[in-house]
Amino acid sequence: MSKKPLILDIEQCVDHIVHEFGNDIRIGMPLGLGKPVPLINALYKRAKRNSTIQLTIFTALSLEKPQWSNELERRFLQPFVERVWGGVPDLDILKDLRLGEVPPNVHLHELFFKAGGYKGIDAMQQNHLCTNYTMVVRDCEINGISVFAHMIAKSDSNGERCYSASCNADTVVLTLKQYAEAQARGEKKLRIGMVNPRLPFMYGDAELRPEDYDVIVECPEANYELFSTPRLAVSDGDYLIGLHVSTLIKDGGTLQIGIGALGDAIAYGLTMRHTNGPVYNELLQASGITARHGRLIDAVGGTTPFVQGVYGSTEMLVDAFVQLDKIGVVKRAVYHHEGLQTLVNRGELGGADTTIPADLLDRLVEGELIAPYLTRAEFARLQHHGVFKPEVVYEDGQLVCGDQKFSALLTDKAHRQQLAAACLGSELTRGVVLTGGFFVGPRDFYDTLRGMSDADRHRFEMTGVEVANQLYGDEKLRSLQRRDGRFCNTGMKATLLGHIVSDGLEDGSIVSGVGGQYNFVAMAHALPDARLVMMIKATRQEGGKTLSNIVYNYGHVTIPRHLRDIIVTEYGIADIRGKTDAEIIKAMLNVADSRFQDELLAEAKRHHKLPADYEVPPEYRNNTPQAVTGMLQGFKAQGMFAPYPFGTEFTREEMVLAYAMKVLKSKSTKGHEQEVGAAMTSLPDAPPANALPLLQRMGLGDPHGREEIQLQKTVMLALRLAGVM
């Protein structure tokens, strides 16, 4: 008989943890959204009060509300933060960490950072644990983690209590399984689920039973708003990267994309391809994408609307997938049965028509896609997908349907036909259009998931990264499902020889962490028809200077060049799989910003990697931001390529102010003194009418005192430099 979990409130749960583990508490919790924040805060508070408790926390991607560093930032951010994150609790340990006030008896280890979030913070840099996503559970076990806690959803449908890992099946599924096995061996482990009614109930391996937990925390303090990540603005360069990538996605294939502006840019490109083909192809012609990359596009991608659609096989279920589901791009259903999926891939089953053919059992048996003797487990898998009617039961080697009984031995064709006539279902069920490990996103993304019917939510299955991120364990089925995979990832830098830098700097500083990137790179090379698409912005701004992200060499590598494949910048596609060093360098130079091509070319020649007389072809010599913006200008005039294509939490005034403050920051560096000075001297004494709503949003419409008058002038300067005023 399964043991029922204890139902406790937060303080009772902390008491239970301390009682079970004494003064050495090692607790793990998921990355991102699924952290049981009130419980961790209460445990941390207990350790702060009692210095004899050694508290070690392992997690990743801790979410923090934006912070301001001056009065102008406060006036902009505070109303936004209160509107978007009101009711979302903070992780107290992170606030103390930034103040340098975490006591010595508490240690926080992050396996993955919010990009750039902890540069220069010694404790986080020193306590970072570098590991692949699929190795997280193993490495936490190595470090003696004995308590695991996470946020869960609850359902009492059909009178049966069940739970869901919801936003974080990623490491939860495997952790709970291994903890149960350890407990059976007599080891002390503690599995804690904290119910938050606001979490959408997700299916797949995320579905859990009460007996999967030792403690369920259920109390009013656990019912809080979910942390959201508002959409980022999509720049012109982002859009061009997304447009290039959209041509590499094959109809009937598989798609992985990540969070952020580049993910939205890919979704926008695919949306345009699917819903507005004439303009999409006009854009490909105008941008030169068709002329430069037509042969590659024909070989690995396409430019026509999606008939079969794509299957999302992704580490992270991002909002972009929901957008693509709405318009019918994400619609290729896969089935967790090798034989059925084989027939689906052949076009003999599934697709738009999910009707089960009368001779399906013949096809499965004669094609050796199932064994001629139907076991109970095989019957259950087939019935799960609708092959057998729900009322059919398996008893003692027979299939029973009403008063009819049929042998499970299917060697005789006439017998199969009789069985099919009585027991076969009408259509395939439980097809999955997306498999993901975790999610976090904007507020309307959560609303969409919560608002879906159960049937629709079943189409978006959540599972562990040991399934989502790799082929191991069920290679044949996953290979069938993930056909024509296009695994799109983001890097910070790329070298001319094809190395990718994604997670850290050459001085050892961790910017983010490797996460699951290597897993998808490896999968792209393991699958015969898959491609890795690595997205790199050609340049970045640093200290008021423009620097190239395409470099000759770099002292840190995340993905080594022997795993190179396709690299995309806003200027084009470098297909470098199977190419020689000279061919790779030439392709990379073609997608580099033209302001840096000569320097990179000279470096390659200096190291004898290119012939001394080689020159970058003239058609690649206009790789500039101005060319990108100019090419998009006419399309923008038609209402396309808006900064937030799928909506935003920002008001119109906030979008203008954010842009203006960004311009002011970029102009407040060496070399812009004359422009800033001229703008300052030309400011009017009184704000013009178009500036008043913006100033009022900042609380500066009617300034009082010298400080507010100066702040108003600063905002007006930003608006002038941005061309708004």
XYZ file of C-alpha atoms in Angstrom:
725
model
C 0.000 0.000 0.000
C 1.414 3.392 -1.018
C 2.226 5.791 1.769
C 0.267 9.041 1.662
C 2.268 12.290 1.810
C 2.127 14.584 4.803
C 0.049 17.720 4.169
C 1.859 20.618 5.862
C 2.035 24.384 5.787
C 5.315 26.168 5.172
C 6.575 26.461 8.748
C 5.570 22.880 9.499
C 7.503 21.766 6.438
C 10.604 23.643 7.579
C 10.257 21.984 10.986
C 10.008 18.603 9.272
C 13.138 19.221 7.172
C 15.138 20.264 10.235
C 13.829 17.302 12.206
C 14.810 14.859 9.445
C 18.229 16.285 8.525
C 19.376 18.230 11.552
C 22.053 20.831 10.972
C 23.198 19.664 7.515
C 20.467 20.489 5.011
C 21.236 20.102 1.301
C 18.262 21.029 -0.824
C 17.732 21.192 -4.564
C 15.034 22.978 -6.512
C 14.377 23.430 -10.242
C 15.540 26.212 -12.473
C 13.323 29.131 -13.358
C 9.666 29.260 -12.453
C 9.242 26.077 -10.408
C 11.017 27.186 -7.248
C 8.871 26.977 -4.078
C 9.906 30.499 -3.101
C 8.006 30.922 0.222
C 9.328 27.580 1.467
C 12.928 28.400 0.528
C 12.595 31.829 2.124
C 11.329 30.265 5.368
C 14.153 27.714 5.370
C 16.720 30.437 4.662
C 15.269 32.582 7.456
C 15.606 29.628 9.848
C 19.267 29.166 8.876
C 19.934 32.899 9.340
C 18.515 32.684 12.867
C 20.370 29.488 13.706
C 24.008 29.614 12.583
C 24.541 25.951 13.489
C 22.407 24.965 10.479
C 24.543 24.438 7.382
C 22.191 25.144 4.479
C 23.301 24.351 0.921
C 20.981 25.172 -1.981
C 21.420 23.858 -5.518
C 19.361 25.414 -8.304
C 19.644 27.342 -11.579
C 18.248 30.384 -13.356
C 16.902 32.201 -10.328
C 14.416 34.814 -11.457
C 14.736 38.375 -10.162
C 12.666 41.492 -10.684
C 14.508 44.370 -12.381
C 16.402 46.668 -10.009
C 17.216 50.318 -10.442
C 20.517 52.021 -9.701
C 19.496 55.698 -9.824
C 16.448 57.928 -9.464
C 15.714 58.114 -13.179
C 15.699 54.324 -13.477
C 13.472 54.075 -10.394
C 10.897 56.413 -11.882
C 10.774 54.309 -15.031
C 10.993 50.832 -13.514
C 9.053 50.984 -10.248
C 5.553 51.434 -11.747
C 6.328 48.740 -14.326
C 7.632 46.316 -11.720
C 4.595 46.853 -9.489
C 2.240 46.334 -12.424
C 3.909 43.214 -13.850
C 5.301 41.508 -10.738
C 2.894 42.626 -8.049
C 2.247 39.663 -5.758
C 5.310 37.723 -6.931
C 7.580 36.903 -3.960
C 11.322 37.579 -4.104
C 13.959 35.012 -3.210
C 15.380 36.554 -0.041
C 18.764 34.890 -0.477
C 19.269 36.695 -3.799
C 18.565 40.076 -2.225
C 21.098 39.328 0.528
C 23.562 38.005 -2.037
C 23.618 41.291 -3.927
C 24.112 43.143 -0.647
C 26.874 40.770 0.445
C 24.830 39.725 3.472
C 24.421 35.961 3.031
C 25.664 34.373 6.285
C 28.637 31.979 6.115
C 26.497 28.952 7.044
C 24.459 29.289 3.823
C 25.742 28.418 0.333
C 23.965 28.904 -2.978
C 25.119 26.986 -6.073
C 23.664 27.997 -9.438
C 24.159 25.706 -12.414
C 22.878 28.252 -14.917
C 22.640 32.042 -14.598
C 20.339 34.583 -16.109
C 22.635 35.860 -18.884
C 25.091 38.352 -17.414
C 23.249 38.419 -14.092
C 26.187 37.562 -11.844
C 29.255 38.990 -13.531
C 31.525 40.356 -10.838
C 29.690 38.686 -7.927
C 32.385 36.545 -6.341
C 30.135 34.131 -4.464
C 28.183 33.181 -7.568
C 31.226 32.921 -9.821
C 33.060 30.745 -7.298
C 30.083 28.515 -6.490
C 28.955 27.949 -10.069
C 28.717 24.280 -10.997
C 29.320 23.730 -14.720
C 27.299 20.788 -16.042
C 25.191 19.709 -18.999
C 21.470 19.890 -18.342
C 21.135 16.113 -18.680
C 23.768 15.637 -15.969
C 22.243 17.945 -13.367
C 20.503 15.219 -11.346
C 23.679 13.143 -11.286
C 25.844 16.064 -10.189
C 23.423 17.090 -7.449
C 23.558 13.523 -6.163
C 27.364 13.711 -6.126
C 27.044 16.786 -3.924
C 24.836 15.011 -1.419
C 21.514 16.701 -2.106
C 18.922 14.861 -0.004
C 15.914 17.188 -0.126
C 14.160 18.216 -3.322
C 11.329 20.740 -3.389
C 9.391 22.276 -6.237
C 6.148 24.007 -7.133
C 3.326 21.827 -8.490
C -0.184 22.022 -9.928
C -3.070 19.967 -8.539
C -6.071 18.332 -10.153
C -9.000 16.384 -8.703
C -10.564 15.449 -12.035
C -12.669 12.282 -12.062
C -12.483 12.234 -8.260
C -8.810 11.272 -8.300
C -6.081 13.461 -6.796
C -3.075 13.968 -9.029
C -0.312 16.514 -9.391
C 1.737 17.983 -12.219
C 5.329 19.192 -12.354
C 3.877 21.726 -14.791
C 6.604 24.259 -15.599
C 9.504 22.044 -14.510
C 9.336 18.417 -15.510
C 12.952 18.932 -16.645
C 14.858 17.619 -13.612
C 11.849 16.778 -11.440
C 10.781 13.540 -13.125
C 14.167 11.858 -12.823
C 14.871 13.257 -9.344
C 11.624 11.921 -7.877
C 12.218 8.538 -9.488
C 15.757 8.284 -8.147
C 14.720 9.491 -4.683
C 12.051 6.778 -4.513
C 14.652 4.166 -5.468
C 17.063 5.528 -2.853
C 14.365 5.407 -0.177
C 13.682 1.773 -1.085
C 17.389 1.114 -0.416
C 17.035 2.699 3.021
C 18.600 6.062 2.175
C 17.142 9.213 3.682
C 15.598 11.428 0.993
C 12.744 13.919 1.118
C 10.444 14.809 -1.783
C 8.411 18.006 -1.356
C 5.753 19.465 -3.640
C 4.252 22.899 -3.007
C 0.836 23.433 -4.629
C 0.305 26.726 -6.446
C -3.235 26.863 -7.910
C -2.095 29.352 -10.550
C 0.153 26.837 -12.324
C -1.349 25.265 -15.453
C -1.761 21.505 -15.129
C 0.505 19.976 -17.795
C 0.531 16.392 -18.990
C 3.012 13.816 -20.212
C 5.687 12.644 -17.806
C 4.888 15.755 -15.743
C 1.805 13.948 -14.379
C 2.548 12.732 -10.857
C 0.778 10.796 -8.105
C 0.419 11.695 -4.410
C 2.713 8.792 -3.508
C 5.513 10.425 -5.511
C 5.873 12.877 -2.588
C 6.671 12.645 1.100
C 5.329 16.127 1.834
C 2.745 18.282 0.089
C 2.761 21.948 1.100
C -0.670 23.475 0.646
C -1.489 26.806 2.237
C -2.571 30.349 1.269
C 1.046 31.578 1.127
C 1.706 29.165 -1.751
C -1.019 30.735 -3.888
C 0.908 33.597 -5.470
C 1.334 35.162 -8.904
C 3.734 33.403 -11.238
C 6.976 35.143 -12.146
C 6.664 36.334 -15.732
C 9.325 37.303 -18.244
C 8.013 40.119 -20.447
C 8.846 39.892 -24.133
C 11.985 41.669 -25.260
C 12.037 44.091 -28.165
C 13.026 42.522 -31.482
C 15.644 44.619 -33.287
C 16.195 44.879 -37.031
C 19.207 42.592 -36.729
C 17.170 40.066 -34.735
C 14.510 40.065 -37.431
C 17.073 39.350 -40.135
C 18.485 36.441 -38.147
C 14.962 35.078 -37.676
C 14.168 35.553 -41.351
C 17.256 33.586 -42.404
C 16.458 30.814 -39.923
C 12.835 30.596 -41.101
C 14.049 29.432 -44.524
C 15.938 26.500 -42.969
C 12.883 24.892 -41.330
C 11.465 21.995 -43.333
C 7.741 21.363 -43.601
C 7.049 18.098 -41.789
C 10.193 18.545 -39.688
C 11.117 19.319 -36.104
C 11.883 22.619 -34.408
C 13.742 23.694 -31.264
C 13.954 27.377 -30.377
C 14.855 29.256 -27.215
C 13.662 32.193 -25.178
C 14.081 35.853 -26.020
C 13.993 38.190 -28.982
C 15.631 35.737 -31.389
C 12.998 33.112 -30.644
C 10.280 35.673 -31.348
C 12.100 36.676 -34.544
C 12.089 33.069 -35.781
C 8.387 32.745 -34.956
C 7.664 35.983 -36.818
C 9.565 34.800 -39.891
C 7.726 31.466 -39.862
C 4.401 33.254 -39.367
C 5.056 35.444 -42.392
C 6.124 32.414 -44.439
C 2.952 30.524 -43.515
C 0.356 33.302 -43.689
C 1.751 35.880 -46.128
C 3.779 33.989 -48.700
C 3.957 36.668 -51.454
C 5.356 39.335 -49.119
C 7.650 36.766 -47.470
C 9.195 35.791 -50.779
C 9.429 39.422 -51.843
C 11.371 40.040 -48.645
C 13.700 37.098 -49.338
C 14.409 38.531 -52.781
C 14.914 42.098 -51.513
C 17.291 40.989 -48.775
C 19.346 38.816 -51.105
C 18.629 35.703 -49.028
C 17.300 33.742 -51.997
C 20.214 34.715 -54.242
C 22.880 33.925 -51.641
C 21.432 30.834 -50.015
C 18.847 29.417 -52.422
C 20.645 26.117 -52.903
C 20.950 25.503 -49.143
C 17.320 26.521 -48.569
C 16.126 24.054 -51.219
C 18.239 21.293 -49.666
C 17.388 21.690 -45.972
C 14.445 24.068 -45.618
C 11.787 25.798 -47.653
C 9.854 28.996 -48.256
C 6.312 27.706 -48.807
C 3.489 27.547 -46.246
C 3.387 24.579 -43.877
C 1.113 21.748 -44.963
C 2.301 19.035 -42.580
C 3.523 21.543 -39.996
C 6.348 21.010 -37.535
C 6.757 19.134 -34.263
C 8.308 21.066 -31.405
C 11.079 19.075 -29.742
C 12.560 21.565 -27.356
C 14.204 22.025 -24.006
C 11.975 24.986 -23.262
C 8.358 25.538 -24.172
C 8.483 29.208 -25.074
C 5.702 31.597 -26.015
C 6.872 31.502 -29.644
C 5.644 27.905 -29.911
C 2.193 28.945 -28.655
C 2.114 31.686 -31.303
C 3.048 29.161 -33.997
C 0.440 26.711 -32.701
C -2.275 29.357 -33.043
C -1.629 29.805 -36.761
C -1.142 26.122 -37.585
C 2.634 25.847 -37.999
C 3.128 23.661 -34.924
C 0.769 20.819 -35.825
C 2.758 17.719 -36.826
C 1.674 15.163 -34.249
C 3.971 12.351 -33.113
C 3.037 9.173 -31.276
C 4.883 7.302 -28.555
C 4.822 3.994 -30.374
C 7.595 2.961 -32.728
C 5.391 1.031 -35.137
C 2.715 3.704 -35.382
C 5.311 6.441 -35.814
C 6.980 4.457 -38.602
C 3.685 4.322 -40.497
C 3.081 8.011 -39.808
C 6.501 8.881 -41.232
C 5.739 6.823 -44.334
C 2.522 8.752 -44.856
C 0.372 5.642 -44.309
C -1.158 6.895 -41.078
C -1.850 10.100 -39.207
C -1.202 13.568 -40.527
C -4.315 15.624 -41.216
C -6.424 12.459 -41.340
C -6.181 10.517 -38.075
C -8.635 7.810 -39.176
C -7.429 4.313 -38.308
C -7.451 2.100 -41.427
C -9.206 -1.246 -41.164
C -6.007 -3.102 -42.078
C -3.803 -1.374 -39.480
C -3.113 -4.603 -37.583
C -2.067 -6.253 -40.868
C 0.368 -3.411 -41.583
C 1.838 -3.574 -38.092
C 2.257 -7.362 -38.002
C 3.284 -7.940 -41.629
C 5.700 -4.985 -41.466
C 7.215 -6.474 -38.291
C 6.354 -3.269 -36.471
C 4.821 -5.222 -33.592
C 5.443 -8.796 -32.450
C 2.893 -11.367 -33.654
C 1.932 -12.045 -30.026
C 0.354 -8.995 -28.433
C 1.577 -8.571 -24.853
C -0.392 -6.690 -22.207
C 2.119 -3.791 -22.350
C 1.954 -3.578 -26.158
C -1.840 -3.666 -26.042
C -1.844 -0.802 -23.510
C 0.436 1.323 -25.726
C -1.744 0.778 -28.766
C -4.953 1.430 -26.835
C -3.421 4.653 -25.455
C -3.233 5.898 -29.036
C -6.760 4.802 -29.946
C -5.888 1.660 -31.927
C -8.209 -0.357 -29.698
C -11.536 0.891 -28.376
C -11.514 2.112 -24.743
C -13.865 -0.672 -23.660
C -11.549 -3.461 -24.876
C -9.675 -5.189 -22.030
C -6.751 -7.590 -21.970
C -7.333 -10.753 -19.935
C -5.189 -13.893 -19.832
C -3.752 -13.490 -23.326
C -7.087 -12.511 -24.824
C -8.706 -9.271 -25.965
C -12.197 -9.007 -24.571
C -14.800 -6.705 -26.118
C -18.239 -7.208 -24.632
C -19.070 -10.894 -24.947
C -16.458 -11.453 -27.680
C -12.970 -12.779 -26.980
C -9.988 -12.833 -29.335
C -6.588 -14.432 -28.938
C -3.635 -12.075 -28.598
C -1.757 -14.243 -31.111
C -2.000 -12.293 -34.363
C -0.259 -14.584 -36.861
C -3.452 -15.415 -38.798
C -4.734 -12.722 -41.140
C -8.353 -13.809 -40.926
C -8.145 -13.653 -37.144
C -6.671 -10.142 -37.322
C -9.537 -9.019 -39.561
C -12.148 -10.374 -37.130
C -10.360 -8.719 -34.221
C -10.153 -5.425 -36.096
C -13.828 -5.479 -37.009
C -14.831 -5.835 -33.359
C -12.119 -4.011 -31.419
C -10.374 -1.444 -33.613
C -10.771 2.217 -32.663
C -11.862 4.899 -35.102
C -8.984 7.379 -34.948
C -5.524 7.930 -33.543
C -5.437 9.718 -30.196
C -2.886 11.275 -27.865
C -0.757 12.745 -30.629
C 1.784 15.226 -29.304
C 2.798 18.366 -31.223
C 5.394 19.547 -28.711
C 7.681 17.922 -26.181
C 9.373 20.233 -23.697
C 11.207 20.152 -20.389
C 10.326 23.469 -18.735
C 8.677 26.805 -19.384
C 8.684 30.400 -18.250
C 7.213 33.329 -20.149
C 4.998 36.415 -20.203
C 1.721 36.626 -18.311
C -0.502 36.078 -21.346
C 1.492 32.923 -22.136
C 0.448 31.476 -18.763
C -3.121 32.621 -19.430
C -3.093 30.758 -22.743
C -1.865 27.526 -21.154
C -4.402 27.759 -18.338
C -7.173 28.549 -20.800
C -6.515 25.543 -23.030
C -8.832 22.572 -22.871
C -7.391 19.405 -21.377
C -7.287 17.927 -24.883
C -5.203 20.846 -26.171
C -2.874 20.768 -23.180
C -2.285 17.050 -23.765
C -0.785 18.060 -27.126
C 1.957 19.956 -25.258
C 3.653 17.290 -23.158
C 6.224 18.078 -20.500
C 8.947 15.593 -19.716
C 12.418 15.304 -18.225
C 15.497 16.564 -20.037
C 16.755 12.997 -20.146
C 14.003 12.560 -22.765
C 13.632 16.034 -24.275
C 17.324 16.794 -24.735
C 18.759 13.549 -26.055
C 18.131 10.348 -27.988
C 19.524 7.924 -25.397
C 17.027 5.518 -23.890
C 14.646 5.242 -26.832
C 16.823 6.101 -29.804
C 14.738 4.605 -32.597
C 11.424 6.138 -31.559
C 12.919 9.560 -30.840
C 14.782 9.493 -34.151
C 11.524 8.757 -35.960
C 9.731 11.546 -34.130
C 12.481 14.152 -34.514
C 12.897 13.813 -38.266
C 14.418 16.773 -40.121
C 15.313 18.361 -36.799
C 16.364 22.004 -36.828
C 17.860 22.737 -33.441
C 18.196 26.512 -33.126
C 20.483 27.799 -30.382
C 22.086 31.123 -29.484
C 25.753 31.913 -28.931
C 27.642 35.027 -27.910
C 30.634 34.690 -30.221
C 31.879 32.499 -33.032
C 35.436 32.126 -34.276
C 36.417 32.118 -37.908
C 37.139 28.404 -37.597
C 33.709 27.567 -36.198
C 34.105 27.444 -32.402
C 31.045 28.719 -30.516
C 31.236 30.722 -27.285
C 27.919 30.690 -25.443
C 28.332 30.550 -21.687
C 31.465 32.320 -20.440
C 34.423 34.580 -21.070
C 38.076 33.754 -21.608
C 38.945 34.977 -18.098
C 36.720 32.217 -16.668
C 33.759 34.479 -15.829
C 30.454 32.687 -16.268
C 27.873 34.678 -18.193
C 25.146 32.032 -18.175
C 26.138 28.363 -18.276
C 26.145 25.590 -20.835
C 22.652 24.390 -19.926
C 21.319 22.039 -22.590
C 23.083 23.534 -25.590
C 25.598 20.725 -26.020
C 22.803 18.136 -25.871
C 21.039 19.630 -28.879
C 24.309 20.081 -30.742
C 25.092 16.396 -30.230
C 21.560 15.407 -31.288
C 21.825 17.492 -34.458
C 24.898 15.489 -35.451
C 23.506 12.126 -34.335
C 20.340 12.352 -36.425
C 21.080 11.824 -40.135
C 18.643 14.481 -41.390
C 19.062 17.071 -38.621
C 20.916 20.389 -38.623
C 22.204 22.641 -35.868
C 21.424 26.321 -36.430
C 23.582 28.532 -34.207
C 22.505 32.180 -34.087
C 25.128 34.852 -33.417
C 24.581 38.598 -33.513
C 27.407 39.936 -35.660
C 28.299 42.782 -33.275
C 27.711 44.012 -29.731
C 28.034 47.299 -27.867
C 30.520 47.401 -25.012
C 31.796 50.503 -23.260
C 30.378 52.724 -25.984
C 32.205 50.796 -28.699
C 30.982 48.443 -31.395
C 32.816 45.117 -31.282
C 32.641 42.095 -33.555
C 31.207 38.846 -32.253
C 32.943 37.047 -35.094
C 36.554 36.755 -33.934
C 39.606 34.910 -35.177
C 40.211 33.079 -31.909
C 38.980 33.148 -28.317
C 40.207 31.733 -25.033
C 36.955 30.013 -24.062
C 34.850 27.577 -26.093
C 31.420 26.111 -25.353
C 30.937 24.128 -28.579
C 34.183 23.005 -30.285
C 34.562 23.440 -34.002
C 34.432 19.750 -34.836
C 30.724 20.062 -33.944
C 30.208 23.046 -36.280
C 27.231 23.123 -38.606
C 25.204 26.196 -39.622
C 25.893 29.673 -38.210
C 23.471 32.522 -38.863
C 24.019 36.239 -38.323
C 21.871 39.124 -39.498
C 24.034 39.182 -42.623
C 23.587 35.630 -43.781
C 24.015 31.886 -43.359
C 27.378 30.125 -43.048
C 26.953 26.441 -43.859
C 30.235 25.078 -42.495
C 29.495 21.416 -41.856
C 32.015 19.182 -43.620
C 34.066 22.132 -44.906
C 37.826 22.715 -44.874
C 39.383 25.401 -42.689
C 39.750 27.809 -45.605
C 36.150 27.243 -46.699
C 34.909 27.796 -43.141
C 36.810 31.062 -42.778
C 35.524 32.353 -46.122
C 31.932 31.529 -45.144
C 32.344 33.190 -41.746
C 33.827 36.328 -43.258
C 30.765 36.553 -45.504
C 28.451 36.814 -42.483
C 30.674 39.135 -40.413
C 30.041 42.854 -40.098
C 31.933 44.617 -42.906
C 33.577 47.027 -40.461
C 35.615 44.084 -39.175
C 36.113 41.969 -42.278
C 39.505 43.413 -43.238
C 40.952 42.882 -39.772
C 39.643 39.323 -39.615
C 40.858 38.579 -43.130
C 44.337 39.841 -42.311
C 44.490 37.713 -39.186
C 43.532 34.595 -41.122
C 46.197 35.310 -43.728
C 48.785 35.996 -41.034
C 48.233 32.480 -39.715
C 48.341 31.017 -43.245
C 44.739 29.862 -43.148
C 43.829 31.699 -46.362
C 45.743 32.375 -49.592
C 47.555 35.700 -49.552
C 45.546 36.977 -52.532
C 42.084 36.081 -51.224
C 39.545 38.900 -50.862
C 36.029 38.996 -49.467
C 33.643 38.994 -52.469
C 32.102 42.408 -53.226
C 28.523 41.185 -52.643
C 29.393 40.608 -48.961
C 31.034 43.994 -48.443
C 27.863 45.821 -47.437
C 27.177 43.958 -44.204
C 26.175 46.970 -42.104
C 23.345 47.838 -39.712
C 22.366 50.664 -42.049
C 21.884 48.213 -44.914
C 19.701 45.993 -42.720
C 17.563 48.896 -41.532
C 17.291 50.329 -45.027
C 16.157 47.012 -46.448
C 13.388 46.668 -43.813
C 12.249 50.278 -43.991
C 9.651 49.838 -46.730
C 8.183 46.767 -45.053
C 7.995 48.583 -41.725
C 5.985 51.317 -43.426
C 3.411 48.602 -44.195
C 3.123 47.773 -40.485
C 5.531 44.844 -40.368
C 8.526 44.218 -38.088
C 7.169 46.017 -35.033
C 9.430 45.985 -31.961
C 7.031 43.642 -30.137
C 5.383 41.416 -32.767
C 3.445 39.317 -30.238
C 2.518 42.058 -27.786
C 4.192 43.629 -24.781
C 3.666 44.512 -21.146
C 4.955 48.025 -21.880
C 2.609 50.934 -22.555
C 3.256 53.086 -25.621
C 4.858 55.757 -23.418
C 7.113 53.190 -21.775
C 8.292 51.850 -25.119
C 9.249 55.355 -26.248
C 10.954 56.140 -22.939
C 12.882 52.856 -22.931
C 14.178 53.568 -26.439
C 15.090 57.155 -25.562
C 16.956 56.150 -22.398
C 18.857 53.513 -24.377
C 19.900 56.158 -26.915
C 20.944 58.520 -24.125
C 23.101 55.816 -22.557
C 24.811 55.031 -25.861
C 25.445 58.733 -26.550
C 26.845 59.357 -23.061
C 30.175 57.840 -24.050
C 33.363 59.228 -25.440
C 33.058 60.566 -28.962
C 29.507 61.897 -28.705
C 30.206 65.018 -26.632
C 29.476 67.451 -29.461
C 26.155 65.849 -30.390
C 24.995 65.694 -26.773
C 26.075 69.278 -26.135
C 24.220 70.570 -29.181
C 21.088 68.706 -28.167
C 21.303 70.068 -24.630
C 21.630 73.704 -25.717
C 18.693 73.361 -28.103
C 16.256 72.126 -25.473
C 13.184 74.377 -25.073
C 12.462 76.068 -21.769
C 9.084 74.346 -21.506
C 8.305 70.792 -22.634
C 6.462 70.543 -25.969
C 3.016 68.938 -26.020
C 4.221 65.588 -27.413
C 6.692 65.206 -24.523
C 4.205 65.859 -21.710
C 2.644 62.343 -21.529
C 6.155 60.866 -21.414
C 7.266 63.224 -18.668
C 4.067 62.579 -16.719
C 4.749 58.833 -16.876
C 8.089 59.595 -15.183
C 6.415 61.788 -12.568
C 8.125 64.828 -14.079
C 5.238 66.621 -15.775
C 5.288 69.287 -13.093
C 8.728 69.133 -11.452
C 9.373 70.565 -8.006
C 12.812 71.458 -6.758
C 16.202 71.479 -8.442
C 16.559 67.680 -8.602
C 13.279 67.098 -10.406
C 13.924 69.982 -12.804
C 17.292 68.426 -13.688
C 15.696 64.985 -14.149
C 13.098 66.522 -16.469
C 15.889 68.081 -18.544
C 17.655 64.711 -18.723
C 14.526 62.973 -20.013
C 13.966 65.764 -22.547
C 17.574 65.360 -23.685
C 17.023 61.635 -24.178
C 13.876 62.333 -26.191
C 15.696 64.873 -28.340
C 18.634 62.513 -29.021
C 16.170 59.750 -29.915
C 14.381 62.026 -32.374
C 11.142 61.847 -30.394
C 11.001 65.516 -29.366
